[in-house]
CSV table of C-alpha atoms in Angstrom, one decimal:
chain,number,residue,atom,x,y,z
A,6,MET,CA,-110.9,-23.9,27.9
A,7,ASN,CA,-109.8,-25.8,31.3
A,8,GLU,CA,-108.3,-29.4,30.2
A,9,TYR,CA,-107.9,-30.5,33.6
A,10,PRO,CA,-111.2,-31.6,35.6
A,11,SER,CA,-112.4,-29.4,39.3
A,12,PRO,CA,-111.6,-30.0,41.7
A,13,ASN,CA,-114.8,-32.8,43.8
A,14,SER,CA,-115.5,-33.8,40.4
A,15,GLU,CA,-116.6,-37.1,39.5
A,16,GLU,CA,-113.5,-37.4,36.8
A,17,TYR,CA,-111.0,-35.4,39.2
A,18,LEU,CA,-111.7,-38.3,42.3
A,19,ALA,CA,-112.5,-41.1,40.0
A,20,LEU,CA,-109.7,-44.2,40.0
A,21,ARG,CA,-106.8,-44.1,37.4
A,22,PRO,CA,-103.7,-46.3,37.2
A,23,CYS,CA,-102.0,-43.0,36.9
A,24,LEU,CA,-101.0,-39.5,37.4
A,25,ARG,CA,-100.4,-39.0,33.8
A,26,GLU,CA,-101.2,-41.5,31.4
A,27,PRO,CA,-98.2,-41.7,28.1
A,28,ILE,CA,-96.8,-39.4,25.8
A,29,ALA,CA,-96.5,-41.1,22.2
A,30,GLU,CA,-93.2,-39.6,21.6
A,31,ILE,CA,-92.4,-42.2,25.4
A,32,TYR,CA,-93.3,-45.1,22.4
A,33,GLU,CA,-91.8,-43.7,20.2
A,34,ALA,CA,-88.4,-42.5,21.8
A,35,GLN,CA,-89.0,-46.5,22.6
A,36,HIS,CA,-88.3,-47.8,19.4
A,37,LEU,CA,-85.9,-46.1,18.4
A,38,LEU,CA,-83.6,-47.1,21.3
A,39,GLY,CA,-84.5,-50.6,20.5
A,40,GLU,CA,-83.2,-50.0,17.0
A,41,ALA,CA,-79.7,-48.2,18.7
A,42,ALA,CA,-79.0,-51.5,20.5
A,43,ASP,CA,-79.5,-54.2,17.6
A,44,ALA,CA,-77.2,-51.8,15.3
A,45,HIS,CA,-74.5,-51.4,19.0
A,46,LEU,CA,-75.0,-55.6,18.8
A,47,ALA,CA,-75.3,-55.2,15.0
A,48,GLY,CA,-71.5,-53.6,15.0
A,49,ASP,CA,-73.6,-50.5,13.5
A,50,GLY,CA,-71.9,-47.5,15.5
A,51,LYS,CA,-73.0,-45.2,13.0
A,52,LYS,CA,-77.2,-46.4,12.9
A,53,ALA,CA,-76.9,-46.1,16.6
A,54,VAL,CA,-75.7,-42.8,17.1
A,55,ILE,CA,-78.4,-41.5,14.7
A,56,ALA,CA,-81.2,-44.0,17.2
A,57,ILE,CA,-80.1,-42.2,20.0
A,58,LYS,CA,-80.0,-39.2,18.6
A,59,ALA,CA,-84.1,-39.1,17.2
A,60,ALA,CA,-85.0,-41.1,20.4
A,61,ASP,CA,-84.2,-37.8,22.9
A,62,ILE,CA,-87.3,-35.9,21.9
A,63,PRO,CA,-87.6,-32.4,23.3
A,64,ILE,CA,-91.3,-32.6,24.6
A,65,ILE,CA,-91.4,-35.7,26.3
A,66,ARG,CA,-89.1,-33.4,28.7
A,67,ASP,CA,-92.0,-31.6,29.3
A,68,TRP,CA,-94.4,-34.9,30.8
A,69,VAL,CA,-91.1,-35.3,32.4
A,70,GLU,CA,-91.3,-32.5,34.5
A,71,SER,CA,-95.1,-31.8,35.1
A,72,LEU,CA,-94.6,-34.7,37.0
A,73,TRP,CA,-91.5,-34.3,39.2
A,74,GLY,CA,-90.9,-30.2,37.7
A,75,ASN,CA,-91.4,-27.4,40.3
A,76,LYS,CA,-94.5,-27.1,41.3
A,77,VAL,CA,-94.0,-22.7,40.3
A,78,LYS,CA,-92.7,-23.9,37.0
A,79,TYR,CA,-95.1,-26.6,35.8
A,80,PRO,CA,-98.4,-25.5,37.4
A,81,GLU,CA,-100.3,-28.7,36.2
A,82,LYS,CA,-98.3,-31.2,38.3
A,83,VAL,CA,-101.2,-29.6,40.9
A,84,HIS,CA,-103.2,-31.6,39.0
A,85,TYR,CA,-102.1,-34.1,37.7
A,86,LEU,CA,-101.3,-35.1,41.4
A,87,ARG,CA,-105.3,-34.4,42.6
A,88,ILE,CA,-104.0,-35.0,46.7
A,89,ARG,CA,-107.3,-35.8,48.2
A,90,ASP,CA,-108.0,-36.1,52.2
A,91,VAL,CA,-107.6,-39.1,54.0
A,92,PHE,CA,-108.5,-40.7,57.5
A,93,ASN,CA,-106.4,-42.5,59.6
A,94,LEU,CA,-103.5,-41.7,57.4
A,95,GLN,CA,-99.7,-43.7,58.7
A,96,PRO,CA,-97.8,-39.7,59.6
A,97,SER,CA,-94.4,-39.7,57.5
A,98,LEU,CA,-91.3,-40.9,60.0
A,99,PRO,CA,-88.4,-39.2,61.6
A,100,LYS,CA,-85.7,-40.4,59.5
A,101,ASP,CA,-84.3,-43.0,62.3
A,102,LYS,CA,-87.4,-44.8,62.1
A,103,ARG,CA,-87.7,-45.5,58.7
A,104,VAL,CA,-86.2,-48.4,57.0
A,105,ARG,CA,-82.5,-47.5,56.6
A,106,SER,CA,-81.9,-48.8,52.9
A,107,ARG,CA,-84.2,-46.9,50.2
A,108,GLN,CA,-83.3,-49.6,48.0
A,109,PRO,CA,-84.6,-53.5,47.0
A,110,SER,CA,-82.0,-56.2,47.7
A,111,LYS,CA,-80.2,-57.3,44.0
A,112,GLN,CA,-82.3,-60.5,44.3
A,113,ILE,CA,-85.7,-58.9,44.7
A,114,ALA,CA,-85.5,-56.5,41.7
A,115,GLU,CA,-84.6,-59.2,39.7
A,116,ARG,CA,-88.1,-60.5,41.3
A,117,LEU,CA,-90.1,-57.7,40.4
A,118,ILE,CA,-88.3,-57.5,36.8
A,119,LYS,CA,-89.7,-61.2,35.9
A,120,LYS,CA,-92.8,-60.3,37.9
A,121,PHE,CA,-93.9,-56.8,35.6
A,122,GLY,CA,-91.4,-57.4,33.1
A,123,TRP,CA,-89.7,-54.4,32.2
A,124,HIS,CA,-93.1,-52.6,32.3
A,125,CYS,CA,-93.7,-49.2,34.5
A,126,ALA,CA,-96.0,-50.8,37.2
A,127,TYR,CA,-98.8,-47.6,36.5
A,128,CYS,CA,-98.1,-45.7,33.3
A,129,GLY,CA,-97.2,-48.8,30.9
A,130,ILE,CA,-93.8,-47.2,29.5
A,131,GLY,CA,-90.3,-49.2,29.0
A,132,LEU,CA,-88.1,-49.2,31.2
A,133,ILE,CA,-84.7,-49.4,30.9
A,134,ASN,CA,-81.4,-51.3,32.8
A,135,ARG,CA,-79.4,-48.9,34.1
A,136,THR,CA,-76.7,-51.1,33.2
A,137,ALA,CA,-77.9,-51.2,29.8
A,138,ARG,CA,-77.8,-47.6,29.5
A,139,ARG,CA,-74.3,-47.7,31.5
A,140,GLN,CA,-73.1,-49.9,28.3
A,141,LEU,CA,-74.7,-47.1,25.8
A,142,LEU,CA,-73.2,-44.0,27.5
A,143,GLN,CA,-69.8,-45.7,27.1
A,144,ALA,CA,-70.0,-46.2,23.7
A,145,TYR,CA,-71.7,-43.3,22.3
A,146,PRO,CA,-70.8,-40.2,25.0
A,147,GLU,CA,-71.9,-37.5,23.2
A,148,ALA,CA,-75.4,-38.8,21.4
A,149,LEU,CA,-76.5,-40.4,25.0
A,150,ARG,CA,-76.4,-36.7,27.0
A,151,TRP,CA,-75.8,-37.7,31.4
A,152,GLY,CA,-74.9,-34.5,32.4
A,153,ARG,CA,-75.5,-34.2,36.3
A,154,THR,CA,-78.4,-31.7,35.7
A,155,ASN,CA,-81.4,-33.1,34.2
A,156,ASP,CA,-81.4,-30.4,31.5
A,157,GLU,CA,-78.5,-32.0,30.4
A,158,LYS,CA,-79.1,-35.4,30.0
A,159,HIS,CA,-81.2,-37.1,27.0
A,160,VAL,CA,-85.0,-36.6,27.4
A,161,ALA,CA,-85.8,-41.3,27.0
A,162,PHE,CA,-83.2,-42.6,28.8
A,163,MET,CA,-84.6,-40.2,31.5
A,164,ALA,CA,-88.1,-40.7,31.2
A,165,MET,CA,-87.3,-44.5,31.0
A,166,ASP,CA,-85.3,-45.1,34.2
A,167,ASN,CA,-86.1,-48.3,35.9
A,168,GLU,CA,-86.4,-47.0,39.7
A,169,PHE,CA,-89.2,-49.3,41.9
A,170,ASP,CA,-91.6,-47.4,43.7
A,171,HIS,CA,-92.5,-47.9,47.5
A,172,ILE,CA,-96.4,-48.6,48.1
A,173,ILE,CA,-96.1,-47.9,52.1
A,174,PRO,CA,-93.6,-45.3,50.9
A,175,HIS,CA,-90.3,-45.0,51.8
A,176,SER,CA,-91.3,-41.6,55.0
A,177,ARG,CA,-94.0,-43.8,55.8
A,178,GLY,CA,-92.6,-46.6,57.0
A,179,GLY,CA,-92.8,-48.5,53.9
A,180,ASN,CA,-90.0,-51.7,54.0
A,181,ASN,CA,-88.4,-52.9,50.9
A,182,ASP,CA,-90.3,-56.3,51.1
A,183,ILE,CA,-91.1,-57.4,47.7
A,184,VAL,CA,-95.0,-56.9,48.1
A,185,ASN,CA,-94.5,-53.1,48.8
A,186,LEU,CA,-92.9,-52.9,45.5
A,187,ALA,CA,-93.5,-52.3,41.7
A,188,PRO,CA,-91.3,-51.2,39.1
A,189,SER,CA,-91.5,-48.0,38.5
A,190,CYS,CA,-90.4,-45.2,36.2
A,191,ALA,CA,-89.1,-42.0,37.2
A,192,PRO,CA,-91.4,-39.8,36.4
A,193,CYS,CA,-94.8,-42.3,37.9
A,194,ASN,CA,-92.1,-42.3,41.1
A,195,CYS,CA,-90.8,-39.0,41.9
A,196,GLY,CA,-94.2,-37.5,41.0
A,197,LYS,CA,-96.0,-39.9,44.0
A,198,GLU,CA,-93.7,-39.1,46.4
A,199,ASN,CA,-94.3,-39.5,49.9
A,200,TRP,CA,-98.2,-40.2,48.7
A,201,THR,CA,-100.1,-42.8,49.8
A,202,LEU,CA,-102.1,-44.3,46.8
A,203,GLU,CA,-105.5,-43.7,49.0
A,204,GLN,CA,-104.6,-39.8,48.7
A,205,LEU,CA,-103.8,-39.9,44.6
A,206,GLY,CA,-106.5,-42.1,43.3
A,207,LEU,CA,-104.5,-44.6,41.8
A,208,ILE,CA,-105.5,-48.3,41.7
A,209,ASP,CA,-103.2,-50.1,43.0
A,210,PRO,CA,-100.7,-51.8,41.3
A,211,ARG,CA,-99.9,-55.4,42.3
A,212,GLN,CA,-103.8,-55.6,42.2
A,213,LYS,CA,-103.8,-54.9,38.0
A,214,GLU,CA,-103.1,-57.2,35.2
A,215,ILE,CA,-99.0,-57.9,34.5
A,216,MET,CA,-98.0,-56.0,30.8
A,217,THR,CA,-96.5,-58.2,29.0
A,218,SER,CA,-95.1,-57.5,25.7
A,219,ASP,CA,-91.1,-57.8,23.4
A,220,TRP,CA,-89.2,-54.8,25.7
A,221,ASP,CA,-86.3,-56.9,27.3
A,222,GLY,CA,-85.5,-53.6,28.9
A,223,LEU,CA,-82.8,-53.0,26.3
A,224,GLU,CA,-81.1,-56.4,28.7
A,225,ARG,CA,-79.6,-57.2,25.3
A,226,LEU,CA,-77.0,-55.6,25.5
A,227,LEU,CA,-75.4,-57.4,28.7
């Protein structure tokens, strides 16, 4: 039985908050990484290592790769994108016509996190402060795999990597003003690529109710 809606069906064209709903294992990994941070702060390195390794759940890689992976290796990616035609679409700009920097300033990044919390504005999974990740990597390099290729990286830290999405894509003239940015996990940000919200049928994250929780992005390590 085909689990994907057929193109042009009502379900296929319906507005949605994200490209693909998170799987339960991501929240399991988030809980484990919270335990790892607490153990590290308590001086229990052995417990921290066990929790970090346990959070490296293989099935999470399939979720990540289905959004940003190779379309041949992960053909289901085309179903999650659900691209539709949009009239009067802002064209892609030559690289020399785009805003030079793709990253927000430190001040704007902090304001965005304060507004949205440490959650992806699209799918809602927890995000991890990159400085906190580097601190854990330095303390537990064997448990927190972070190699050069995706296959060599800890899947939970890869899935929950904190990025900032340009609502109007950078390639289409989107700037780094706070009104054009939203915190995003790496899979949602990379999966969205240079498509617009209208092309993908995504609800504007700036119009959604802000998620609240006690997840701190592991900032307590800092």
